[in-house]
PDB file of C-alpha atoms and ligand atoms in Angstrom:
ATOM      1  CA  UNK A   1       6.457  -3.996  -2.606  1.00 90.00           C
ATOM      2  CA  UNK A   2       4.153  -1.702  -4.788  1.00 94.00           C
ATOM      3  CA  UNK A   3       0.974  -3.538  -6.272  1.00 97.00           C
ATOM      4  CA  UNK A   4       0.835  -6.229  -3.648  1.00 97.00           C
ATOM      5  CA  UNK A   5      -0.225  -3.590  -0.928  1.00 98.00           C
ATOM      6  CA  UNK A   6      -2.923  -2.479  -3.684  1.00 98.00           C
ATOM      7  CA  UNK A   7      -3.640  -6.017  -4.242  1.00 98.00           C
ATOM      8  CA  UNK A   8      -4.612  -6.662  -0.353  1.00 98.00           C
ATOM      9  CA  UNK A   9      -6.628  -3.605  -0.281  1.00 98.00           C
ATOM     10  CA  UNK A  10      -8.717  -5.010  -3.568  1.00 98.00           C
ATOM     11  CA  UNK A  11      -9.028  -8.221  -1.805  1.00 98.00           C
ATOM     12  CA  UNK A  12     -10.044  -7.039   1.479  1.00 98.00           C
ATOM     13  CA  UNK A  13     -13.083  -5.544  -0.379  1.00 98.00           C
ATOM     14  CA  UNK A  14     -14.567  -9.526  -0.545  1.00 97.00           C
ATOM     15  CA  UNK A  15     -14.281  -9.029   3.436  1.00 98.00           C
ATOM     16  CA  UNK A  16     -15.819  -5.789   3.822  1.00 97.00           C
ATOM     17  CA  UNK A  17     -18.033  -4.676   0.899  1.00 97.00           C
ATOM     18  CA  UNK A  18     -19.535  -1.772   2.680  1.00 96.00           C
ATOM     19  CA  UNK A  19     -16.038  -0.492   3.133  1.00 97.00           C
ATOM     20  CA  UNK A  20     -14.920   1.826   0.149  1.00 98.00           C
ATOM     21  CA  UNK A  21     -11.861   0.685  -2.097  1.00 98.00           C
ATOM     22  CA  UNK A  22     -10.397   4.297  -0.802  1.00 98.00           C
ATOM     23  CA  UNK A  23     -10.632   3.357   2.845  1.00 98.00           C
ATOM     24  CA  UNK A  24      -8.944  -0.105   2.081  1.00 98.00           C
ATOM     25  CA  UNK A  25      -6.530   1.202  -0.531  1.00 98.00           C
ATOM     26  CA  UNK A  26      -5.420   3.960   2.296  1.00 98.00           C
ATOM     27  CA  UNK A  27      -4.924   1.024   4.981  1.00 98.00           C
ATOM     28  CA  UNK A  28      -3.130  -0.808   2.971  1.00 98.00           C
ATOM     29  CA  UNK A  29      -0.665   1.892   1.865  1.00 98.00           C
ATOM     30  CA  UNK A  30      -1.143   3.997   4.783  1.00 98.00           C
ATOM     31  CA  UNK A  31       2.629   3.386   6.054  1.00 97.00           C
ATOM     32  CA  UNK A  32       3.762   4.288   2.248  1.00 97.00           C
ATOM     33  CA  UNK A  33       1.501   7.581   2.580  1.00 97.00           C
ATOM     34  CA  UNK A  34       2.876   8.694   5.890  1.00 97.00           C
ATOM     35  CA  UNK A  35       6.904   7.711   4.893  1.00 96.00           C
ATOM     36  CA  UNK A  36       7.085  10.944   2.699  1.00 96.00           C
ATOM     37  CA  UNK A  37       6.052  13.126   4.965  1.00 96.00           C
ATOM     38  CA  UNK A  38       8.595  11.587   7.362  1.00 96.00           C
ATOM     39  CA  UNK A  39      10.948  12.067   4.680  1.00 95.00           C
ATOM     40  CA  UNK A  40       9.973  16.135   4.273  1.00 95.00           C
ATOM     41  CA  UNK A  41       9.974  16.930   7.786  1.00 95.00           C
ATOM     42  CA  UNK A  42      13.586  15.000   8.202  1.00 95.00           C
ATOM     43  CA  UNK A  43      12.337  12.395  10.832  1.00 96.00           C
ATOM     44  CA  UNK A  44      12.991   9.497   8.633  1.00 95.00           C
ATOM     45  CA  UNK A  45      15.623   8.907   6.129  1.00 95.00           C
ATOM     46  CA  UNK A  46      16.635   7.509   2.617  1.00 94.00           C
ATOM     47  CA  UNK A  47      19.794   7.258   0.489  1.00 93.00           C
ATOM     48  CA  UNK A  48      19.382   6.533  -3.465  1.00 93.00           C
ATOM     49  CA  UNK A  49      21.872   3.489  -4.000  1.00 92.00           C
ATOM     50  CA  UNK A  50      21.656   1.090  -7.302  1.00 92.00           C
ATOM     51  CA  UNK A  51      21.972  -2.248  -6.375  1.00 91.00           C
ATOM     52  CA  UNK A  52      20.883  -2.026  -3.288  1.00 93.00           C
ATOM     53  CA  UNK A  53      18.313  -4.892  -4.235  1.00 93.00           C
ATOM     54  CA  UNK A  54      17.911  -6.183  -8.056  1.00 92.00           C
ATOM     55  CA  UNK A  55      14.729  -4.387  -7.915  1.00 91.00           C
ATOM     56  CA  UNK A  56      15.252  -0.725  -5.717  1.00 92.00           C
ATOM     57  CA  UNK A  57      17.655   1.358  -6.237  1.00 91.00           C
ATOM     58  CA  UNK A  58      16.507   2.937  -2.829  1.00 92.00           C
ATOM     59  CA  UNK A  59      18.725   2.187   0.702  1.00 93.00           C
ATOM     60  CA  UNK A  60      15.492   2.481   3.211  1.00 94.00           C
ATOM     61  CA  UNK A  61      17.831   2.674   6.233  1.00 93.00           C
ATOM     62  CA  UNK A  62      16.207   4.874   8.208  1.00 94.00           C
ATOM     63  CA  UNK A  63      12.645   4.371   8.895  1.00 95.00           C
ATOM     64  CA  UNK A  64      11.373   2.729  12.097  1.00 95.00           C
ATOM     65  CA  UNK A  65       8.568   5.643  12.264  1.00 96.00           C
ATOM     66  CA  UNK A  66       6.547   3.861   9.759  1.00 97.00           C
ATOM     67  CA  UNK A  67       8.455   0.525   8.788  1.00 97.00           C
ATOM     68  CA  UNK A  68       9.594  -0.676  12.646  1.00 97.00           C
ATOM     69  CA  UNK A  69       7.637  -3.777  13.834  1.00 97.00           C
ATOM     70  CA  UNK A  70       6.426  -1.646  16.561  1.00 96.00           C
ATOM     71  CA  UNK A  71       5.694   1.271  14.045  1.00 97.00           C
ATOM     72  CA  UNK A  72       3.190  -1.240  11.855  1.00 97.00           C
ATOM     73  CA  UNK A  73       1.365  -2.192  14.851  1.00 98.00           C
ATOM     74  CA  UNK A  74       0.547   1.436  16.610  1.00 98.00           C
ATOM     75  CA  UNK A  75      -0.141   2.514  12.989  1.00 98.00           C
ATOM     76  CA  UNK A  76      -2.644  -0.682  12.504  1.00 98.00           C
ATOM     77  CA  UNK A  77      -4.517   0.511  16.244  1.00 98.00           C
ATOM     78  CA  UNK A  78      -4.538   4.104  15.170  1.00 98.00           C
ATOM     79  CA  UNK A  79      -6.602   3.378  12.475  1.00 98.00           C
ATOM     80  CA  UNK A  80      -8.598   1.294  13.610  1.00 98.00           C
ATOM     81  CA  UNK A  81      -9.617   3.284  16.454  1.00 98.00           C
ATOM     82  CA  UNK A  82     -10.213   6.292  13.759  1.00 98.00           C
ATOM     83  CA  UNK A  83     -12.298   3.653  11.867  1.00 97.00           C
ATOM     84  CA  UNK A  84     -14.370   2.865  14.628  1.00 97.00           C
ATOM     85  CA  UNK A  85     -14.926   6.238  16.395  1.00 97.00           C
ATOM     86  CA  UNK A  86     -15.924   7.533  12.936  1.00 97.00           C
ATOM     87  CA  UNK A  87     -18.000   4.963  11.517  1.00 96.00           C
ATOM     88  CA  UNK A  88     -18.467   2.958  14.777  1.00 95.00           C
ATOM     89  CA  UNK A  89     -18.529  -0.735  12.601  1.00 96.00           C
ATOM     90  CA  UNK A  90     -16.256  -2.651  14.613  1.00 96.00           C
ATOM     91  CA  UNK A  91     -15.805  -5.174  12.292  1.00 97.00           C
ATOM     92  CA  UNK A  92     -14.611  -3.280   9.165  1.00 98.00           C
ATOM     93  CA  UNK A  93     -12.123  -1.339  11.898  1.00 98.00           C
ATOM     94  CA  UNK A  94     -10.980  -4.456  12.590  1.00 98.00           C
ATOM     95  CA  UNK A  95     -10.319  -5.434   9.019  1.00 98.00           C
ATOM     96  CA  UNK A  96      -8.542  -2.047   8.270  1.00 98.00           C
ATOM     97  CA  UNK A  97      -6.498  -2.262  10.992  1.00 98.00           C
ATOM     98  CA  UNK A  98      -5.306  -5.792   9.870  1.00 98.00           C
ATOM     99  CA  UNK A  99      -4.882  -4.641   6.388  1.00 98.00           C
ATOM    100  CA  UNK A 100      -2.570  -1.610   7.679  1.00 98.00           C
ATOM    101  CA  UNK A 101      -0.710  -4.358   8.960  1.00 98.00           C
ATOM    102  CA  UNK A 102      -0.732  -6.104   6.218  1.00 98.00           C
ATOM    103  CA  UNK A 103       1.950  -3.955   4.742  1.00 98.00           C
ATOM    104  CA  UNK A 104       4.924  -4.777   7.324  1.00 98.00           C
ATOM    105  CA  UNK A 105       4.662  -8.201   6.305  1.00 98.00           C
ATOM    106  CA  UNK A 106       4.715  -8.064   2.877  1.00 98.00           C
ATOM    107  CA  UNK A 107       7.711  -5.654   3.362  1.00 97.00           C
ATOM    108  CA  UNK A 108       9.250  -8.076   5.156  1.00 97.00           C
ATOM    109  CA  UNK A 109       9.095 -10.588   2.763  1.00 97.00           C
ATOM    110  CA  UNK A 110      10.132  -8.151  -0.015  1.00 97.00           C
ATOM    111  CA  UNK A 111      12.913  -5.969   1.240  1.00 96.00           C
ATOM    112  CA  UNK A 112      16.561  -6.686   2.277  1.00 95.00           C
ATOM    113  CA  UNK A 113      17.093  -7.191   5.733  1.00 97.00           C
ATOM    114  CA  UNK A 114      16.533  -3.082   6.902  1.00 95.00           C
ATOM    115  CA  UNK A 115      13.275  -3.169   8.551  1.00 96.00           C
ATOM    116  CA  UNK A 116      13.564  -3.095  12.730  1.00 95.00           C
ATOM    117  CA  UNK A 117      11.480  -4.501  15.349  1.00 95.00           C
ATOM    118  CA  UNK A 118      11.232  -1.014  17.584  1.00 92.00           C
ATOM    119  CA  UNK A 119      12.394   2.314  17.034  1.00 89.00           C
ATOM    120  CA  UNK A 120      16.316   2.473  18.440  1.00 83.00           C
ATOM    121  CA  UNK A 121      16.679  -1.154  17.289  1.00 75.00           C
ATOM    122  CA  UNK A 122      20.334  -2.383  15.403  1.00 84.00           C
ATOM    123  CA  UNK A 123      18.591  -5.975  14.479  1.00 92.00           C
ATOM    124  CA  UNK A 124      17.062  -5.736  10.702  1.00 94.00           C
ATOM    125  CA  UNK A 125      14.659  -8.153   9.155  1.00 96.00           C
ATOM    126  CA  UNK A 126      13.593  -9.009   5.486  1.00 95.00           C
ATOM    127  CA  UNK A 127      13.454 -11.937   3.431  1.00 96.00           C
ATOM    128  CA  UNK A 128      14.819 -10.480   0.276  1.00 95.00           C
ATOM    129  CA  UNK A 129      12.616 -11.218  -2.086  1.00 96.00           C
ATOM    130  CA  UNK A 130      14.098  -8.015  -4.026  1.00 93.00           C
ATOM    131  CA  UNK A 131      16.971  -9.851  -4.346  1.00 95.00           C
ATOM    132  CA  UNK A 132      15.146 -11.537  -7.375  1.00 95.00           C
ATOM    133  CA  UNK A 133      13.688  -9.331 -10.456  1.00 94.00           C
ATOM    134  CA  UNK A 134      11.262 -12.604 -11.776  1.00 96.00           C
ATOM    135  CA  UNK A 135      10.551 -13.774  -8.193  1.00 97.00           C
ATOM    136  CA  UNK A 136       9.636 -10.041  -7.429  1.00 96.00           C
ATOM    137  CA  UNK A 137       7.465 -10.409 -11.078  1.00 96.00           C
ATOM    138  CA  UNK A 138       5.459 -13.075 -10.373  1.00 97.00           C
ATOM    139  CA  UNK A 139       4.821 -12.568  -6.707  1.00 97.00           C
ATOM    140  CA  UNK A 140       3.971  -8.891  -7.035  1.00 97.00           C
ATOM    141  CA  UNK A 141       1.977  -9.540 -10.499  1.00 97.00           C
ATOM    142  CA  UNK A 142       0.410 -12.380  -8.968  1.00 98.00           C
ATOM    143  CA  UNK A 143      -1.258 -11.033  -6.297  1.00 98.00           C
ATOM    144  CA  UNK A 144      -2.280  -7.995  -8.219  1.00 98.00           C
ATOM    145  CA  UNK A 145      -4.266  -9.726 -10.382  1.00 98.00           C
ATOM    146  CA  UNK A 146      -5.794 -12.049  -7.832  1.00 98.00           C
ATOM    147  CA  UNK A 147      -6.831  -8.948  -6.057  1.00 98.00           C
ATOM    148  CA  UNK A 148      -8.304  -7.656  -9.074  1.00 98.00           C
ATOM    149  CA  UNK A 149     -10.016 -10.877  -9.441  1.00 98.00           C
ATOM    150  CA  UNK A 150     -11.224 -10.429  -5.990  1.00 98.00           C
ATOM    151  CA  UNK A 151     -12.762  -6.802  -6.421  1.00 98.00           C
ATOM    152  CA  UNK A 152     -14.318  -7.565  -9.634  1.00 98.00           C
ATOM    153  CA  UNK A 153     -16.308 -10.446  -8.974  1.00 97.00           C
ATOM    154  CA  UNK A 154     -17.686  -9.053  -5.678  1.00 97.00           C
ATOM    155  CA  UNK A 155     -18.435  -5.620  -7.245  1.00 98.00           C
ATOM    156  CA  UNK A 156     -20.421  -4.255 -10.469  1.00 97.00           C
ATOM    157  CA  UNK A 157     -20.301  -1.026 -12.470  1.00 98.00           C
ATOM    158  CA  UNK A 158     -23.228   1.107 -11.892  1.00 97.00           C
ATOM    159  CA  UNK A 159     -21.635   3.236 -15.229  1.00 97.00           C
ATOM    160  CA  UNK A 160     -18.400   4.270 -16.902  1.00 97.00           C
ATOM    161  CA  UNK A 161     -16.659   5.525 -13.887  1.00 98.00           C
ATOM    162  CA  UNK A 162     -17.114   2.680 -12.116  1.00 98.00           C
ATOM    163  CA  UNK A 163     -16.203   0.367 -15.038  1.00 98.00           C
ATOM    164  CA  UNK A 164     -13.565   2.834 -17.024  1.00 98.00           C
ATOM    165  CA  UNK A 165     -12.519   4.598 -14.237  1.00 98.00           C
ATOM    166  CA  UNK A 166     -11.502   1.500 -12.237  1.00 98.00           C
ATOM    167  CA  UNK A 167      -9.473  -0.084 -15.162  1.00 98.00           C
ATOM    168  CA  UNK A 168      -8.017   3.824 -16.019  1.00 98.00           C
ATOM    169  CA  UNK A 169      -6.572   3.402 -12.307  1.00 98.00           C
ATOM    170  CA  UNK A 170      -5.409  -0.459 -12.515  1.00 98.00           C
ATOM    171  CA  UNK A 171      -3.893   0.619 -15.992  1.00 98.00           C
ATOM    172  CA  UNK A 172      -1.974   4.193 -13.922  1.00 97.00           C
ATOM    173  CA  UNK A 173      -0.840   1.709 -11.466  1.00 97.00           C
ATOM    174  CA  UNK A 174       0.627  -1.319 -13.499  1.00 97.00           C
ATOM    175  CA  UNK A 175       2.547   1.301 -15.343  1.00 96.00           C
ATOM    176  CA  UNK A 176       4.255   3.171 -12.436  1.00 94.00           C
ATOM    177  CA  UNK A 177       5.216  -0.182 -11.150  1.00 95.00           C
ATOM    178  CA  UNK A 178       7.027  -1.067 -15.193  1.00 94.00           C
ATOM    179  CA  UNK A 179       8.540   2.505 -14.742  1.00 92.00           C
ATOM    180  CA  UNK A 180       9.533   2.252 -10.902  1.00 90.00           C
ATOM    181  CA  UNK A 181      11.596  -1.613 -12.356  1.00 89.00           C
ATOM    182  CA  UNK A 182      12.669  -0.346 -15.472  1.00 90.00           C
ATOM    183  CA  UNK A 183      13.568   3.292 -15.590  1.00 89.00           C
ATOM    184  CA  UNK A 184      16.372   5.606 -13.915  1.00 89.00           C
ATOM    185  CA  UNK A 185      16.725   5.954 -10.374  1.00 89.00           C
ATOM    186  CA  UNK A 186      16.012   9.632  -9.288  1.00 88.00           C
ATOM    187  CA  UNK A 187      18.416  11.758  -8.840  1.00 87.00           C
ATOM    188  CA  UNK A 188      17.746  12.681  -5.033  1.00 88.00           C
ATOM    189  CA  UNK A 189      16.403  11.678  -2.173  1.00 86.00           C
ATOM    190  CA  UNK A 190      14.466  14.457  -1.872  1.00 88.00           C
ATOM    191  CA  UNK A 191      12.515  13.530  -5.121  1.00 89.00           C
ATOM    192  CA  UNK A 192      11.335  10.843  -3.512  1.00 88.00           C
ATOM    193  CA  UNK A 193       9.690  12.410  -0.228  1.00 88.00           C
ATOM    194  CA  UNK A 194       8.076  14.898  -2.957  1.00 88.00           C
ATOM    195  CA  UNK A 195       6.994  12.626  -5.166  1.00 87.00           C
ATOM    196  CA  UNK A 196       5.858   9.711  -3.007  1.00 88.00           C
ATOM    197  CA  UNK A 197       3.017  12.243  -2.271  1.00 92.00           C
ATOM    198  CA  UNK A 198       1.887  11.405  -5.590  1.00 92.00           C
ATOM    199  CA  UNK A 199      -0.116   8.258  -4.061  1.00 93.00           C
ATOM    200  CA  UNK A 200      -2.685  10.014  -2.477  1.00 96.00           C
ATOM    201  CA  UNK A 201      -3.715  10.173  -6.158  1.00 97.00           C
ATOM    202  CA  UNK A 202      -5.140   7.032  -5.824  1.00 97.00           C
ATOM    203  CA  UNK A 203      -6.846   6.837  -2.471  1.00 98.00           C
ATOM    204  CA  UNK A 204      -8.828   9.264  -4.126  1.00 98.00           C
ATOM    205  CA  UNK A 205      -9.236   7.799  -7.188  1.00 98.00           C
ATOM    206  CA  UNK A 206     -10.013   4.204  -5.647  1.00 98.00           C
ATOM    207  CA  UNK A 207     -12.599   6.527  -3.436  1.00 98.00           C
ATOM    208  CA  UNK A 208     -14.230   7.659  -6.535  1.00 98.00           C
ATOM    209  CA  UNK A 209     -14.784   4.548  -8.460  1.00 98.00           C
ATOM    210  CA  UNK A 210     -15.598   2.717  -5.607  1.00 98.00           C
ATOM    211  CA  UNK A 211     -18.543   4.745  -5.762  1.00 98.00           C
ATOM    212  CA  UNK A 212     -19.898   4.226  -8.961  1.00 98.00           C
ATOM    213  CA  UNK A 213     -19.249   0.536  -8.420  1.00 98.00           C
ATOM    214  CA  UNK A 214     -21.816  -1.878  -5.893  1.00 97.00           C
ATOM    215  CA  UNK A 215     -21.469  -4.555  -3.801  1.00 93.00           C
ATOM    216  CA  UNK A 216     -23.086  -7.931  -5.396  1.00 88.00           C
ATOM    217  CA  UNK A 217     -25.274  -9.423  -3.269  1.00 77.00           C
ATOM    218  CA  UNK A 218     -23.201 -12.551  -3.021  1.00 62.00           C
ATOM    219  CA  UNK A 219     -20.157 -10.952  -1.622  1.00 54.00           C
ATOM    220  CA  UNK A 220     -19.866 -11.768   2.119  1.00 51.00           C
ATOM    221  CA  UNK A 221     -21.550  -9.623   5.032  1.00 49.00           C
ATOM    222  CA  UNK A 222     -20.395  -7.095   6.488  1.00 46.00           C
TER     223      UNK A 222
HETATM  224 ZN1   ZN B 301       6.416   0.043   2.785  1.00 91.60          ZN
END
């Protein structure tokens, strides 16, 4: 899943409004952020294989660092405990942490049967919803723009970069996600674990709209 991690960290902003759209965007993906670095340093492991799923030509079958069951959870604690020793709001560490979690579950829901419950496990679950280029559409499109609806109505441009910048960013996003469905797989592996870098790109970007954007004073407390 690609936009409907982005999507839950749009969302969560209804939840949280003091929390930036970079803190939420980062929880959400944070698993996504750290599985490229994984990749680099050789403790986790992909193989490029079209057809592995209608919609990724990617073979995740080595990752229980950030995708294990076990992984998700000490990664959803870790930040939260970050969260709170840095900004000491309980609350919104809360709601990160649950948003980092977020991601395991709509992984599982989305990928083939490859993610494991603890690190040395030989038991794989997903629900497959890759299996299915217009299920995969409408789910992933879906919640995109119902996160979008979210972050919109509970925040208001204070100028251009809050209003241009944020839709330069949704526009950047939408199209990665066309390209990642309809173009080429990449040639190697090792593409990926440099390119997946790429997506700090937009915890920065989400940081810097987020602050030329404020919280209306009808979205919920914080
Ligand atoms: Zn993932």
């Amino acid at each position: 899943m690609f936009l409907g991690h982005y999507a839950v960290g749009l969302a969560a902003k209804k939840v949280v409004p003091k929390v930036s759209l970079g803190t939420l965007f980062l929880a959400a993906q944070l698993v996504d952020l750290l599985w490229p670095l994984f990749l680099l340093l050789g403790l986790e492991h992909v193989r490029i294989d079209p057809g592995n799923t209608a919609v990724t030509p990617f073979d995740f079958y080595d990752y229980p660092i950030t995708h294990s069951l076990i992984g998700a959870i000490l990664w959803s604690v870790g930040l939260g405990l970050a969260y709170t020793f840095l900004k000491k709001d309980r609350r919104a560490a809360a709601v990160a942490g649950l948003v980092v979690f977020s991601h395991w579950i709509l992984d599982l829901i989305t990928h083939r049967p490859d993610l494991s419950l603890g690190m040395g496990g030989t038991t794989y679950f997903g629900l497959g919803l890759w299996n299915s280029i217009p299920a995969t559409l409408v789910a992933e499109c879906g919640l995109f723009a119902a996160g979008i609806i979210v972050y919109t109505r509970t925040t208001a441009a204070q100028d251009r970069i809050g209003s241009i910048g944020f839709w330069s960013m949704i526009g950047i996003l939408s199209l990665i996600y066309v390209g990642n469905i309809a173009g080429p797989p990449p040639s190697s592996a090792s593409i990926i674990a440099v390119a997946g870098n790429a997506s700090w790109l937009f915890i920065l970007w989400a940081y810097w709209v987020d602050k030329h954007r404020t919280a209306k004073s009808s979205a919920g407390q914080s």
